[in-house]
Amino acid sequence: LENIFEVFPVVTSERLMLRAMKRDDAESIYQILSDPEVIRYDTVDLFTSIDQAKTLIDYFQQAYNKKKAIFWGISMKNDSKIIGFCKCEIECPGVRVDLGYDLNSAYWNRGIMTEALEVLIDFIWSDIKVNRIEAAVSTNNKSSIRVLEKVGFQCEGILRERSFFKGKYHDMMMLSLLKKDCIENVL
Ligand SMILES: CC(C)(COP(=O)(O)OP(=O)(O)OC[C@H]1O[C@@H](n2cnc3c(N)ncnc32)[C@H](O)[C@@H]1OP(=O)(O)O)[C@@H](O)C(=O)NCCC(=O)NCCS
């Protein structure tokens, strides 16, 4: 685990590069989080200034320095602009991580987050070395649930009114992927 916190682990896929974000990326992050469609199922409030994006990027870096989480910015390989990001929070080292992600709505439904999660999942098994990856998603967030299902996550149940956002309580679906699910699929 030490290695991945010494040098930021850049991860690539066929079309994408997942890399550390810096303050220069604030405009791109602002574009993502100032879009009501992106934050519709999230506890975060709509961003109204670039400064909020700068503060968030600082938080990403602090979380990494404290070895609590890795936030990857997603870009197309041929363009450095950040079009989305993924969070892998190390909730319990050696045991489980929590996933999160957001994509600029101009890029939705092109398989981008599915592609990003596929390589991140491989990275989590090989380098973060936990047994379980989990994600909690609003039951109304159909595209997010679909992405997780496409990469092999299973629904474990509904956590009733677990989150409060956009003025009301929301049921959340807990989904998970275990290392053995992936290994069994390969065999
Ligand atoms: C969730 C999100 C990351 C998906 O990214 P993406 O790159 O568009 O995902 P993909 O293209 O890989 O896959 C989307 C899938 O959802 C499906 N989908 C899209 N809208 C849907 C809807 N309203 N109902 C059902 N399925 C839907 C697509 O058809 C596709 O499935 P398919 O390949 O079987 O056709 C993106 O929509 C997003 O950023 N949403 C806002 C932020 C968010 O919800 N983050 C997650 C919080 S848990």
XYZ file of N, CA, C and O and ligand atoms in Angstrom:
796
model
N 0.824 -1.207 0.000
C 0.000 0.000 0.000
C 0.864 1.266 0.000
O 0.493 2.283 -0.544
N 2.059 1.141 0.615
C 2.940 2.316 0.696
C 3.271 2.861 -0.689
O 3.262 4.064 -0.904
N 3.548 1.938 -1.655
C 3.989 2.356 -2.991
C 3.012 3.302 -3.656
O 3.408 4.289 -4.264
N 1.722 2.998 -3.544
C 0.742 3.813 -4.266
C 0.599 5.197 -3.653
O 0.051 6.093 -4.270
N 1.103 5.356 -2.426
C 1.065 6.684 -1.802
C 2.409 7.395 -1.862
O 2.575 8.460 -1.298
N 3.366 6.794 -2.552
C 4.642 7.478 -2.770
C 4.595 8.267 -4.068
O 4.894 9.444 -4.111
N 4.199 7.577 -5.129
C 4.053 8.224 -6.435
C 2.609 8.017 -6.872
O 2.126 6.880 -6.817
N 1.909 9.073 -7.283
C 0.499 8.933 -7.627
C 0.326 7.892 -8.742
O 0.970 7.985 -9.790
N -0.543 6.911 -8.528
C -0.683 5.832 -9.511
C -1.559 6.224 -10.704
O -2.784 6.203 -10.628
N -0.926 6.578 -11.801
C -1.652 6.886 -13.035
C -2.132 5.559 -13.621
O -1.384 4.578 -13.642
N -3.393 5.532 -14.040
C -3.969 4.305 -14.598
C -4.501 4.650 -15.991
O -5.100 5.716 -16.180
N -4.292 3.772 -16.966
C -4.794 4.050 -18.312
C -5.657 2.892 -18.815
O -5.528 1.757 -18.357
N -6.542 3.226 -19.741
C -7.345 2.204 -20.424
C -7.221 2.508 -21.910
O -6.449 3.385 -22.313
N -8.029 1.833 -22.706
C -7.917 2.030 -24.157
C -8.056 3.509 -24.543
O -7.227 4.056 -25.264
N -9.100 4.174 -24.021
C -9.354 5.570 -24.407
C -8.967 6.598 -23.360
O -8.900 7.796 -23.649
N -8.759 6.160 -22.111
C -8.717 7.101 -20.997
C -7.407 7.124 -20.238
O -6.677 6.136 -20.214
N -7.185 8.275 -19.589
C -6.093 8.379 -18.629
C -6.698 8.823 -17.305
O -7.492 9.758 -17.263
N -6.329 8.137 -16.229
C -6.789 8.491 -14.890
C -5.579 8.991 -14.117
O -4.617 8.241 -13.920
N -5.617 10.242 -13.730
C -4.414 10.872 -13.173
C -4.771 11.778 -11.992
O -5.950 12.038 -11.741
N -3.730 12.266 -11.302
C -3.947 13.203 -10.192
C -4.500 14.516 -10.735
O -4.199 14.892 -11.871
N -5.298 15.187 -9.914
C -5.811 16.506 -10.319
C -5.017 17.593 -9.605
O -4.568 17.411 -8.480
N -4.836 18.708 -10.305
C -4.142 19.842 -9.714
C -5.005 21.085 -9.891
O -6.046 21.024 -10.564
N -4.551 22.194 -9.289
C -5.407 23.385 -9.287
C -5.754 23.877 -10.704
O -6.790 24.491 -10.897
N -4.874 23.563 -11.678
C -5.150 23.930 -13.080
C -6.420 23.265 -13.606
O -6.982 23.700 -14.618
N -6.861 22.203 -12.938
C -8.051 21.482 -13.399
C -9.342 22.058 -12.809
O -10.428 21.505 -13.039
N -9.219 23.149 -12.049
C -10.392 23.674 -11.331
C -11.551 24.011 -12.284
O -12.716 23.733 -11.978
N -11.228 24.592 -13.423
C -12.285 24.984 -14.383
C -13.081 23.737 -14.836
O -14.310 23.771 -14.911
N -12.354 22.656 -15.125
C -13.016 21.419 -15.578
C -13.872 20.813 -14.469
O -14.977 20.323 -14.722
N -13.364 20.845 -13.245
C -14.123 20.300 -12.106
C -15.365 21.162 -11.869
O -16.456 20.649 -11.597
N -15.177 22.477 -12.005
C -16.308 23.391 -11.832
C -17.406 23.099 -12.863
O -18.592 23.045 -12.526
N -16.976 22.870 -14.103
C -17.951 22.540 -15.167
C -18.801 21.326 -14.786
O -20.005 21.296 -15.013
N -18.157 20.344 -14.191
C -18.856 19.102 -13.827
C -19.832 19.359 -12.681
O -21.011 18.985 -12.753
N -19.362 20.041 -11.635
C -20.165 20.147 -10.408
C -21.076 21.377 -10.377
O -21.786 21.602 -9.399
N -21.075 22.163 -11.455
C -22.039 23.262 -11.549
C -23.198 22.858 -12.463
O -24.016 23.694 -12.846
N -23.266 21.557 -12.779
C -24.330 21.035 -13.648
C -25.361 20.304 -12.772
O -25.040 19.274 -12.158
N -26.595 20.817 -12.697
C -27.608 20.208 -11.821
C -27.838 18.727 -12.118
O -28.145 17.956 -11.217
N -27.676 18.310 -13.389
C -27.899 16.904 -13.743
C -26.861 15.991 -13.082
O -27.166 14.865 -12.710
N -25.623 16.498 -12.957
C -24.543 15.671 -12.383
C -24.752 15.456 -10.885
O -24.531 14.366 -10.368
N -25.202 16.500 -10.186
C -25.288 16.385 -8.718
C -26.690 15.985 -8.235
O -26.956 15.980 -7.042
N -27.533 15.619 -9.182
C -28.937 15.321 -8.867
C -29.108 14.293 -7.733
O -30.006 14.415 -6.910
N -28.268 13.280 -7.712
C -28.408 12.199 -6.715
C -27.301 12.249 -5.672
O -26.936 11.235 -5.097
N -26.752 13.431 -5.449
C -25.584 13.561 -4.578
C -25.883 14.537 -3.439
O -26.687 15.464 -3.602
N -25.198 14.338 -2.316
C -25.382 15.243 -1.176
C -24.727 16.610 -1.421
O -25.014 17.562 -0.710
N -23.857 16.698 -2.422
C -23.166 17.963 -2.699
C -24.143 19.002 -3.261
O -25.104 18.662 -3.952
N -23.914 20.276 -2.915
C -24.719 21.358 -3.491
C -24.061 21.844 -4.778
O -22.848 21.699 -4.959
N -24.866 22.458 -5.636
C -24.371 22.954 -6.919
C -23.206 23.926 -6.705
O -23.303 24.833 -5.873
N -22.111 23.733 -7.430
C -20.988 24.665 -7.334
C -21.360 25.970 -8.044
O -21.946 25.942 -9.134
N -20.992 27.078 -7.406
C -21.304 28.380 -8.003
C -20.037 29.208 -8.243
O -20.123 30.317 -8.758
N -18.871 28.683 -7.852
C -17.636 29.432 -8.136
C -16.462 28.478 -8.341
O -16.446 27.363 -7.807
N -15.489 28.958 -9.098
C -14.268 28.181 -9.357
C -13.519 27.916 -8.051
O -12.865 26.888 -7.900
N -13.630 28.858 -7.097
C -12.927 28.669 -5.830
C -13.363 27.388 -5.127
O -12.556 26.725 -4.481
N -14.639 27.043 -5.255
C -15.113 25.794 -4.642
C -14.392 24.596 -5.256
O -14.065 23.638 -4.570
N -14.163 24.674 -6.567
C -13.460 23.580 -7.245
C -12.005 23.523 -6.780
O -11.448 22.439 -6.576
N -11.383 24.680 -6.576
C -9.987 24.701 -6.090
C -9.897 24.079 -4.706
O -8.998 23.290 -4.407
N -10.866 24.437 -3.839
C -10.885 23.877 -2.477
C -11.063 22.366 -2.528
O -10.434 21.622 -1.771
N -11.915 21.898 -3.444
C -12.152 20.457 -3.568
C -10.880 19.738 -4.020
O -10.534 18.672 -3.496
N -10.174 20.339 -4.974
C -8.929 19.726 -5.456
C -7.898 19.665 -4.312
O -7.197 18.664 -4.145
N -7.852 20.717 -3.482
C -6.963 20.688 -2.304
C -7.354 19.525 -1.390
O -6.497 18.820 -0.859
N -8.664 19.349 -1.215
C -9.151 18.246 -0.368
C -8.732 16.886 -0.952
O -8.294 15.989 -0.217
N -8.838 16.748 -2.293
C -8.402 15.500 -2.949
C -6.940 15.211 -2.600
O -6.571 14.086 -2.269
N -6.119 16.268 -2.678
C -4.680 16.084 -2.431
C -4.408 15.737 -0.967
O -3.584 14.870 -0.661
N -5.157 16.404 -0.062
C -4.962 16.122 1.375
C -5.353 14.683 1.709
O -4.677 13.999 2.482
N -6.467 14.230 1.121
C -6.939 12.862 1.386
C -5.879 11.855 0.919
O -5.622 10.846 1.584
N -5.256 12.167 -0.225
C -4.197 11.289 -0.742
C -2.967 11.329 0.183
O -2.423 10.277 0.538
N -2.589 12.532 0.603
C -1.415 12.656 1.485
C -1.638 11.918 2.808
O -0.697 11.374 3.382
N -2.882 11.891 3.265
C -3.203 11.173 4.522
C -3.446 9.682 4.286
O -3.818 8.959 5.204
N -3.333 9.256 3.013
C -3.542 7.845 2.636
C -4.954 7.366 2.933
O -5.183 6.205 3.269
N -5.909 8.287 2.862
C -7.307 7.944 3.159
C -8.077 7.586 1.885
O -9.046 6.832 1.931
N -7.685 8.212 0.777
C -8.450 8.018 -0.468
C -7.604 8.428 -1.656
O -6.652 9.206 -1.516
N -7.967 7.884 -2.824
C -7.343 8.326 -4.075
C -8.457 8.866 -4.961
O -9.486 8.191 -5.151
N -8.273 10.078 -5.446
C -9.211 10.676 -6.400
C -8.485 10.783 -7.727
O -7.465 11.471 -7.821
N -9.011 10.106 -8.737
C -8.412 10.184 -10.074
C -9.251 11.113 -10.944
O -10.492 10.962 -10.995
N -8.595 12.010 -11.656
C -9.275 12.773 -12.696
C -9.262 11.930 -13.955
O -8.265 11.257 -14.245
N -10.369 11.956 -14.695
C -10.444 11.179 -15.943
C -10.304 12.136 -17.119
O -11.017 13.142 -17.190
N -9.397 11.801 -18.050
C -9.335 12.565 -19.304
C -9.282 11.576 -20.462
O -8.937 10.399 -20.264
N -9.627 12.055 -21.658
C -9.384 11.233 -22.835
C -7.858 11.230 -23.022
O -7.181 12.195 -22.657
N -7.318 10.170 -23.606
C -5.856 10.077 -23.722
C -5.255 11.196 -24.577
O -4.138 11.632 -24.344
N -6.039 11.657 -25.568
C -5.488 12.660 -26.494
C -5.810 14.101 -26.086
O -5.624 15.025 -26.856
N -6.337 14.298 -24.862
C -6.734 15.638 -24.430
C -6.644 15.673 -22.900
O -7.262 14.836 -22.237
N -5.898 16.616 -22.337
C -5.659 16.589 -20.889
C -6.849 17.102 -20.063
O -6.847 16.993 -18.844
N -7.860 17.651 -20.726
C -9.018 18.200 -19.998
C -9.694 17.109 -19.147
O -9.969 16.013 -19.641
N -9.956 17.449 -17.885
C -10.640 16.505 -16.989
C -12.138 16.485 -17.302
O -12.807 17.517 -17.262
N -12.624 15.291 -17.622
C -14.045 15.158 -17.974
C -14.846 14.425 -16.879
O -16.061 14.303 -16.974
N -14.132 13.968 -15.866
C -14.822 13.292 -14.769
C -13.814 12.902 -13.718
O -12.614 13.157 -13.867
N -14.312 12.317 -12.642
C -13.381 11.823 -11.633
C -13.963 10.640 -10.875
O -15.172 10.426 -10.872
N -13.061 9.874 -10.284
C -13.436 8.695 -9.503
C -12.793 8.805 -8.139
O -11.657 9.267 -8.022
N -13.510 8.318 -7.150
C -12.979 8.276 -5.782
C -12.846 6.830 -5.334
O -13.757 6.028 -5.556
N -11.737 6.498 -4.732
C -11.590 5.204 -4.079
C -11.168 5.506 -2.641
O -10.029 5.906 -2.388
N -12.098 5.360 -1.729
C -11.842 5.690 -0.321
C -11.462 4.410 0.417
O -12.212 3.428 0.374
N -10.316 4.452 1.075
C -9.840 3.244 1.758
C -10.461 3.225 3.155
O -9.897 3.723 4.121
N -11.644 2.663 3.230
C -12.403 2.684 4.485
C -11.765 1.785 5.526
O -11.759 2.109 6.703
N -11.274 0.651 5.068
C -10.663 -0.307 6.003
C -9.543 -1.028 5.242
O -9.821 -1.902 4.419
N -8.272 -0.634 5.472
C -7.170 -1.189 4.688
C -7.160 -2.723 4.742
O -7.364 -3.318 5.799
N -6.938 -3.334 3.581
C -6.911 -4.796 3.515
C -8.294 -5.417 3.465
O -8.426 -6.619 3.222
N -9.324 -4.641 3.698
C -10.678 -5.191 3.773
C -11.584 -4.608 2.688
O -12.075 -5.328 1.828
N -11.811 -3.288 2.723
C -12.763 -2.739 1.748
C -12.477 -1.284 1.395
O -11.883 -0.535 2.171
N -12.922 -0.938 0.162
C -12.891 0.457 -0.297
C -14.291 0.839 -0.759
O -15.111 -0.027 -1.075
N -14.525 2.154 -0.787
C -15.798 2.695 -1.252
C -15.545 3.472 -2.539
O -14.621 4.277 -2.608
N -16.359 3.229 -3.562
C -16.177 3.899 -4.871
C -17.169 5.040 -5.049
O -18.310 4.953 -4.601
N -16.727 6.063 -5.750
C -17.615 7.149 -6.157
C -17.126 7.695 -7.482
O -15.960 7.485 -7.851
N -18.000 8.387 -8.221
C -17.578 8.904 -9.526
C -18.594 9.916 -10.060
O -19.773 9.889 -9.702
N -18.109 10.813 -10.903
C -18.938 11.812 -11.587
C -18.347 12.047 -12.961
O -17.119 12.089 -13.103
N -19.211 12.250 -13.947
C -18.739 12.499 -15.310
C -19.463 13.726 -15.870
O -20.674 13.874 -15.663
N -18.724 14.561 -16.559
C -19.299 15.704 -17.279
C -20.430 15.182 -18.176
O -20.225 14.223 -18.928
N -21.605 15.802 -18.101
C -22.773 15.227 -18.786
C -22.631 15.221 -20.311
O -23.319 14.456 -20.991
N -21.718 16.024 -20.850
C -21.485 16.006 -22.307
C -20.901 14.669 -22.761
O -20.905 14.372 -23.961
N -20.411 13.876 -21.805
C -19.743 12.616 -22.157
C -20.527 11.372 -21.733
O -20.023 10.262 -21.814
N -21.735 11.566 -21.252
C -22.520 10.422 -20.772
C -22.893 9.463 -21.907
O -23.018 9.878 -23.076
N -23.106 8.221 -21.506
C -23.613 7.154 -22.394
C -22.703 6.820 -23.578
O -23.164 6.480 -24.659
N -21.386 6.930 -23.321
C -20.407 6.487 -24.324
C -19.516 5.396 -23.739
O -18.417 5.144 -24.242
N -19.949 4.839 -22.615
C -19.176 3.761 -21.992
C -17.940 4.231 -21.250
O -17.080 3.415 -20.884
N -17.831 5.528 -21.018
C -16.595 6.046 -20.415
C -16.441 5.601 -18.965
O -15.380 5.092 -18.571
N -17.499 5.746 -18.146
C -17.313 5.365 -16.736
C -17.163 3.858 -16.593
O -16.394 3.385 -15.754
N -17.836 3.101 -17.439
C -17.658 1.644 -17.401
C -16.190 1.300 -17.669
O -15.581 0.500 -16.953
N -15.615 1.944 -18.683
C -14.208 1.689 -19.028
C -13.271 2.101 -17.883
O -12.328 1.387 -17.553
N -13.571 3.263 -17.261
C -12.726 3.738 -16.147
C -12.803 2.771 -14.962
O -11.777 2.408 -14.372
N -14.024 2.335 -14.635
C -14.170 1.447 -13.468
C -13.520 0.088 -13.721
O -12.947 -0.504 -12.806
N -13.585 -0.384 -14.959
C -12.961 -1.686 -15.250
C -11.470 -1.664 -14.906
O -10.969 -2.571 -14.240
N -10.770 -0.599 -15.315
C -9.330 -0.566 -15.025
C -9.071 -0.246 -13.551
O -8.107 -0.743 -12.965
N -9.949 0.543 -12.958
C -9.765 0.838 -11.525
C -9.957 -0.406 -10.669
O -9.241 -0.616 -9.682
N -10.933 -1.208 -11.039
C -11.174 -2.449 -10.280
C -9.939 -3.347 -10.340
O -9.483 -3.853 -9.320
N -9.359 -3.497 -11.530
C -8.119 -4.286 -11.649
C -7.028 -3.701 -10.754
O -6.311 -4.421 -10.066
N -6.923 -2.357 -10.770
C -5.904 -1.687 -9.959
C -6.151 -1.930 -8.468
O -5.212 -2.159 -7.692
N -7.421 -1.886 -8.066
C -7.758 -2.086 -6.643
C -7.353 -3.487 -6.192
O -6.725 -3.659 -5.151
N -7.683 -4.501 -6.999
C -7.291 -5.866 -6.603
C -5.778 -6.010 -6.551
O -5.237 -6.592 -5.622
N -5.079 -5.460 -7.554
C -3.639 -5.726 -7.636
C -2.807 -4.839 -6.713
O -1.796 -5.274 -6.189
N -3.239 -3.594 -6.496
C -2.371 -2.652 -5.780
C -2.929 -2.159 -4.447
O -2.159 -1.855 -3.536
N -4.236 -2.050 -4.333
C -4.792 -1.599 -3.039
C -5.054 -2.817 -2.151
O -5.045 -2.721 -0.930
N -5.230 -3.959 -2.801
C -5.282 -5.242 -2.095
C -6.336 -5.285 -0.995
O -6.014 -5.464 0.179
N -7.584 -5.105 -1.382
C -8.694 -5.308 -0.454
C -9.533 -6.475 -0.977
O -9.271 -7.007 -2.063
N -10.530 -6.846 -0.221
C -11.375 -7.985 -0.580
C -12.707 -7.542 -1.170
O -13.372 -8.316 -1.855
N -13.095 -6.286 -0.874
C -14.461 -5.864 -1.220
C -14.441 -4.414 -1.702
O -13.758 -3.566 -1.111
N -15.191 -4.167 -2.785
C -15.394 -2.794 -3.262
C -16.887 -2.525 -3.110
O -17.706 -3.338 -3.550
N -17.240 -1.409 -2.483
C -18.669 -1.145 -2.333
C -19.040 0.237 -2.839
O -18.194 1.129 -2.981
N -20.320 0.390 -3.140
C -20.842 1.685 -3.582
C -22.300 1.758 -3.147
O -23.031 0.772 -3.249
N -22.696 2.907 -2.656
C -24.097 3.134 -2.285
C -24.650 4.166 -3.251
O -24.077 5.246 -3.422
N -25.739 3.825 -3.924
C -26.280 4.666 -4.999
C -27.775 4.881 -4.764
O -28.484 3.938 -4.399
N -28.233 6.097 -5.015
C -29.680 6.357 -4.921
C -30.427 5.367 -5.819
O -30.007 5.121 -6.961
N -31.527 4.823 -5.324
C -32.285 3.845 -6.127
C -32.834 4.468 -7.412
O -33.173 3.757 -8.347
N -32.890 5.808 -7.464
C -33.376 6.483 -8.683
C -32.277 6.690 -9.721
O -32.561 7.075 -10.861
N -31.033 6.471 -9.322
C -29.894 6.764 -10.205
C -29.617 5.563 -11.118
O -28.660 4.811 -10.940
N -30.486 5.405 -12.120
C -30.472 4.190 -12.944
C -29.169 4.011 -13.707
O -28.681 2.891 -13.852
N -28.606 5.107 -14.242
C -27.389 4.937 -15.049
C -26.219 4.508 -14.167
O -25.398 3.682 -14.573
N -26.149 5.026 -12.941
C -25.055 4.634 -12.050
C -25.191 3.166 -11.647
O -24.198 2.411 -11.631
N -26.407 2.752 -11.343
C -26.628 1.338 -10.987
C -26.254 0.451 -12.175
O -25.592 -0.572 -12.032
N -26.629 0.898 -13.377
C -26.325 0.126 -14.596
C -24.814 -0.025 -14.804
O -24.330 -1.100 -15.146
N -24.083 1.066 -14.597
C -22.621 1.001 -14.757
C -22.035 -0.025 -13.786
O -21.210 -0.866 -14.163
N -22.474 0.032 -12.545
C -21.925 -0.901 -11.543
C -22.279 -2.339 -11.910
O -21.447 -3.242 -11.788
N -23.493 -2.554 -12.377
C -23.879 -3.916 -12.782
C -23.034 -4.383 -13.966
O -22.621 -5.539 -14.029
N -22.772 -3.444 -14.895
C -21.981 -3.829 -16.079
C -20.579 -4.301 -15.702
O -20.002 -5.140 -16.384
N -20.025 -3.730 -14.601
C -18.671 -4.142 -14.205
C -18.707 -5.236 -13.143
O -17.674 -5.583 -12.566
N -19.889 -5.802 -12.891
C -19.975 -7.011 -12.070
C -20.504 -6.862 -10.657
O -20.585 -7.838 -9.922
N -20.842 -5.630 -10.248
C -21.355 -5.442 -8.886
C -22.714 -6.117 -8.727
O -23.509 -6.182 -9.670
N -22.960 -6.563 -7.496
C -24.257 -7.161 -7.164
C -24.986 -6.279 -6.167
O -24.371 -5.710 -5.265
N -26.287 -6.224 -6.328
C -27.112 -5.477 -5.373
C -27.244 -6.311 -4.103
O -27.546 -7.495 -4.157
N -27.018 -5.656 -2.972
C -27.134 -6.368 -1.692
C -28.386 -5.999 -0.936
O -28.719 -6.619 0.065
N -29.024 -4.921 -1.385
C -30.243 -4.521 -0.681
C -30.428 -3.017 -0.710
O -29.590 -2.287 -1.248
N -31.538 -2.605 -0.157
C -31.891 -1.178 -0.145
C -31.782 -0.665 1.293
O -32.336 -1.267 2.213
N -31.052 0.427 1.439
C -30.924 1.065 2.752
C -31.964 2.185 2.777
O -31.821 3.194 2.093
N -33.007 1.987 3.513
C -34.166 2.883 3.455
C -33.843 4.274 3.991
O -33.324 4.420 5.088
N -34.143 5.262 3.182
C -33.983 6.679 3.552
C -32.638 6.942 4.235
O -32.559 7.652 5.219
N -31.574 6.346 3.677
C -30.250 6.456 4.309
C -29.607 7.822 4.108
O -28.819 8.272 4.917
N -29.941 8.486 2.967
C -29.294 9.767 2.663
C -30.316 10.887 2.622
O -31.490 10.660 2.320
N -29.818 12.076 2.904
C -30.666 13.265 2.770
C -30.004 14.202 1.789
O -28.865 14.607 1.976
N -30.669 14.499 0.685
C -30.166 15.494 -0.261
C -31.305 16.072 -1.081
O -32.359 15.459 -1.202
N -31.064 17.266 -1.610
C -32.057 17.967 -2.427
C -33.414 18.011 -1.703
O -34.470 17.789 -2.301
N -33.339 18.237 -0.385
C -34.554 18.514 0.390
C -35.341 17.314 0.866
O -36.383 17.477 1.493
N -34.859 16.093 0.581
C -35.605 14.941 1.114
C -34.716 13.714 1.340
O -33.574 13.677 0.874
N -35.283 12.743 2.057
C -34.564 11.491 2.311
C -34.645 10.596 1.082
O -35.662 10.613 0.377
N -33.587 9.829 0.863
C -33.538 8.947 -0.313
C -33.138 7.534 0.081
O -32.231 7.346 0.898
N -33.809 6.551 -0.526
C -33.391 5.158 -0.387
C -32.098 4.966 -1.179
O -31.964 5.491 -2.292
N -31.177 4.208 -0.611
C -29.909 3.950 -1.293
C -29.749 2.449 -1.527
O -30.083 1.647 -0.653
N -29.250 2.108 -2.721
C -28.949 0.703 -3.007
C -27.488 0.443 -2.659
O -26.612 1.203 -3.077
N -27.242 -0.598 -1.882
C -25.856 -0.984 -1.596
C -25.452 -2.050 -2.609
O -26.150 -3.062 -2.774
N -24.363 -1.776 -3.316
C -23.843 -2.745 -4.283
C -22.401 -3.074 -3.924
O -21.694 -2.226 -3.356
N -21.994 -4.274 -4.242
C -20.601 -4.630 -3.936
C -20.038 -5.588 -4.973
O -20.778 -6.256 -5.711
N -18.719 -5.612 -4.979
C -17.961 -6.552 -5.808
C -16.900 -7.161 -4.897
O -16.180 -6.420 -4.219
N -16.841 -8.492 -4.847
C -15.818 -9.154 -4.042
C -14.715 -9.659 -4.963
O -14.967 -9.976 -6.132
N -13.527 -9.738 -4.419
C -12.390 -10.208 -5.223
C -12.715 -11.578 -5.823
O -12.446 -11.844 -6.993
N -13.332 -12.450 -5.019
C -13.603 -13.810 -5.512
C -14.629 -13.812 -6.651
O -14.623 -14.710 -7.472
N -15.506 -12.788 -6.705
C -16.457 -12.699 -7.831
C -15.666 -12.598 -9.134
O -16.013 -13.207 -10.144
N -14.606 -11.790 -9.114
C -13.819 -11.547 -10.324
C -12.969 -12.763 -10.656
O -12.890 -13.177 -11.812
N -12.357 -13.347 -9.638
C -11.480 -14.501 -9.884
C -12.315 -15.670 -10.408
O -11.959 -16.320 -11.374
N -13.498 -15.880 -9.809
C -14.362 -16.979 -10.262
C -14.791 -16.776 -11.714
O -14.911 -17.727 -12.472
N -14.996 -15.502 -12.098
C -15.394 -15.221 -13.475
C -14.283 -15.545 -14.461
O -14.544 -15.965 -15.578
N -13.037 -15.318 -14.031
C -11.897 -15.571 -14.916
C -11.712 -17.069 -15.110
O -11.414 -17.547 -16.185
N -11.927 -17.848 -14.020
C -11.673 -19.305 -14.076
C -12.692 -20.011 -14.959
O -13.803 -19.587 -15.121
C -23.377 7.512 -13.631
C -22.411 8.040 -14.691
C -21.025 8.176 -14.084
C -22.369 7.044 -15.843
O -21.323 7.358 -16.732
P -21.371 6.949 -18.280
O -19.989 7.072 -18.817
O -22.454 7.678 -18.960
O -21.776 5.409 -18.161
P -21.736 4.334 -19.344
O -21.910 4.994 -20.654
O -20.522 3.503 -19.135
O -23.008 3.456 -18.989
C -24.285 4.040 -18.754
C -25.346 2.972 -18.795
O -26.532 3.465 -18.179
C -27.609 3.358 -19.087
N -28.545 4.439 -18.782
C -28.389 5.749 -18.971
N -29.489 6.412 -18.551
C -30.336 5.467 -18.066
C -31.641 5.509 -17.490
N -32.274 6.661 -17.317
N -32.224 4.342 -17.124
C -31.583 3.163 -17.284
N -30.341 3.063 -17.833
C -29.735 4.207 -18.210
C -26.963 3.456 -20.435
O -27.813 2.955 -21.452
C -25.726 2.587 -20.208
O -26.038 1.225 -20.169
P -25.846 0.249 -21.471
O -24.384 0.269 -21.810
O -26.319 -1.076 -21.014
O -26.678 0.830 -22.581
C -22.869 9.426 -15.242
O -24.176 9.291 -15.713
C -22.814 10.520 -14.181
O -21.788 11.157 -13.985
N -23.948 10.759 -13.496
C -24.021 11.819 -12.510
C -23.162 11.571 -11.326
C -23.500 10.298 -10.605
O -24.649 9.875 -10.569
N -22.487 9.686 -10.006
C -22.640 8.442 -9.283
C -23.086 8.678 -7.918
S -23.227 7.107 -7.084
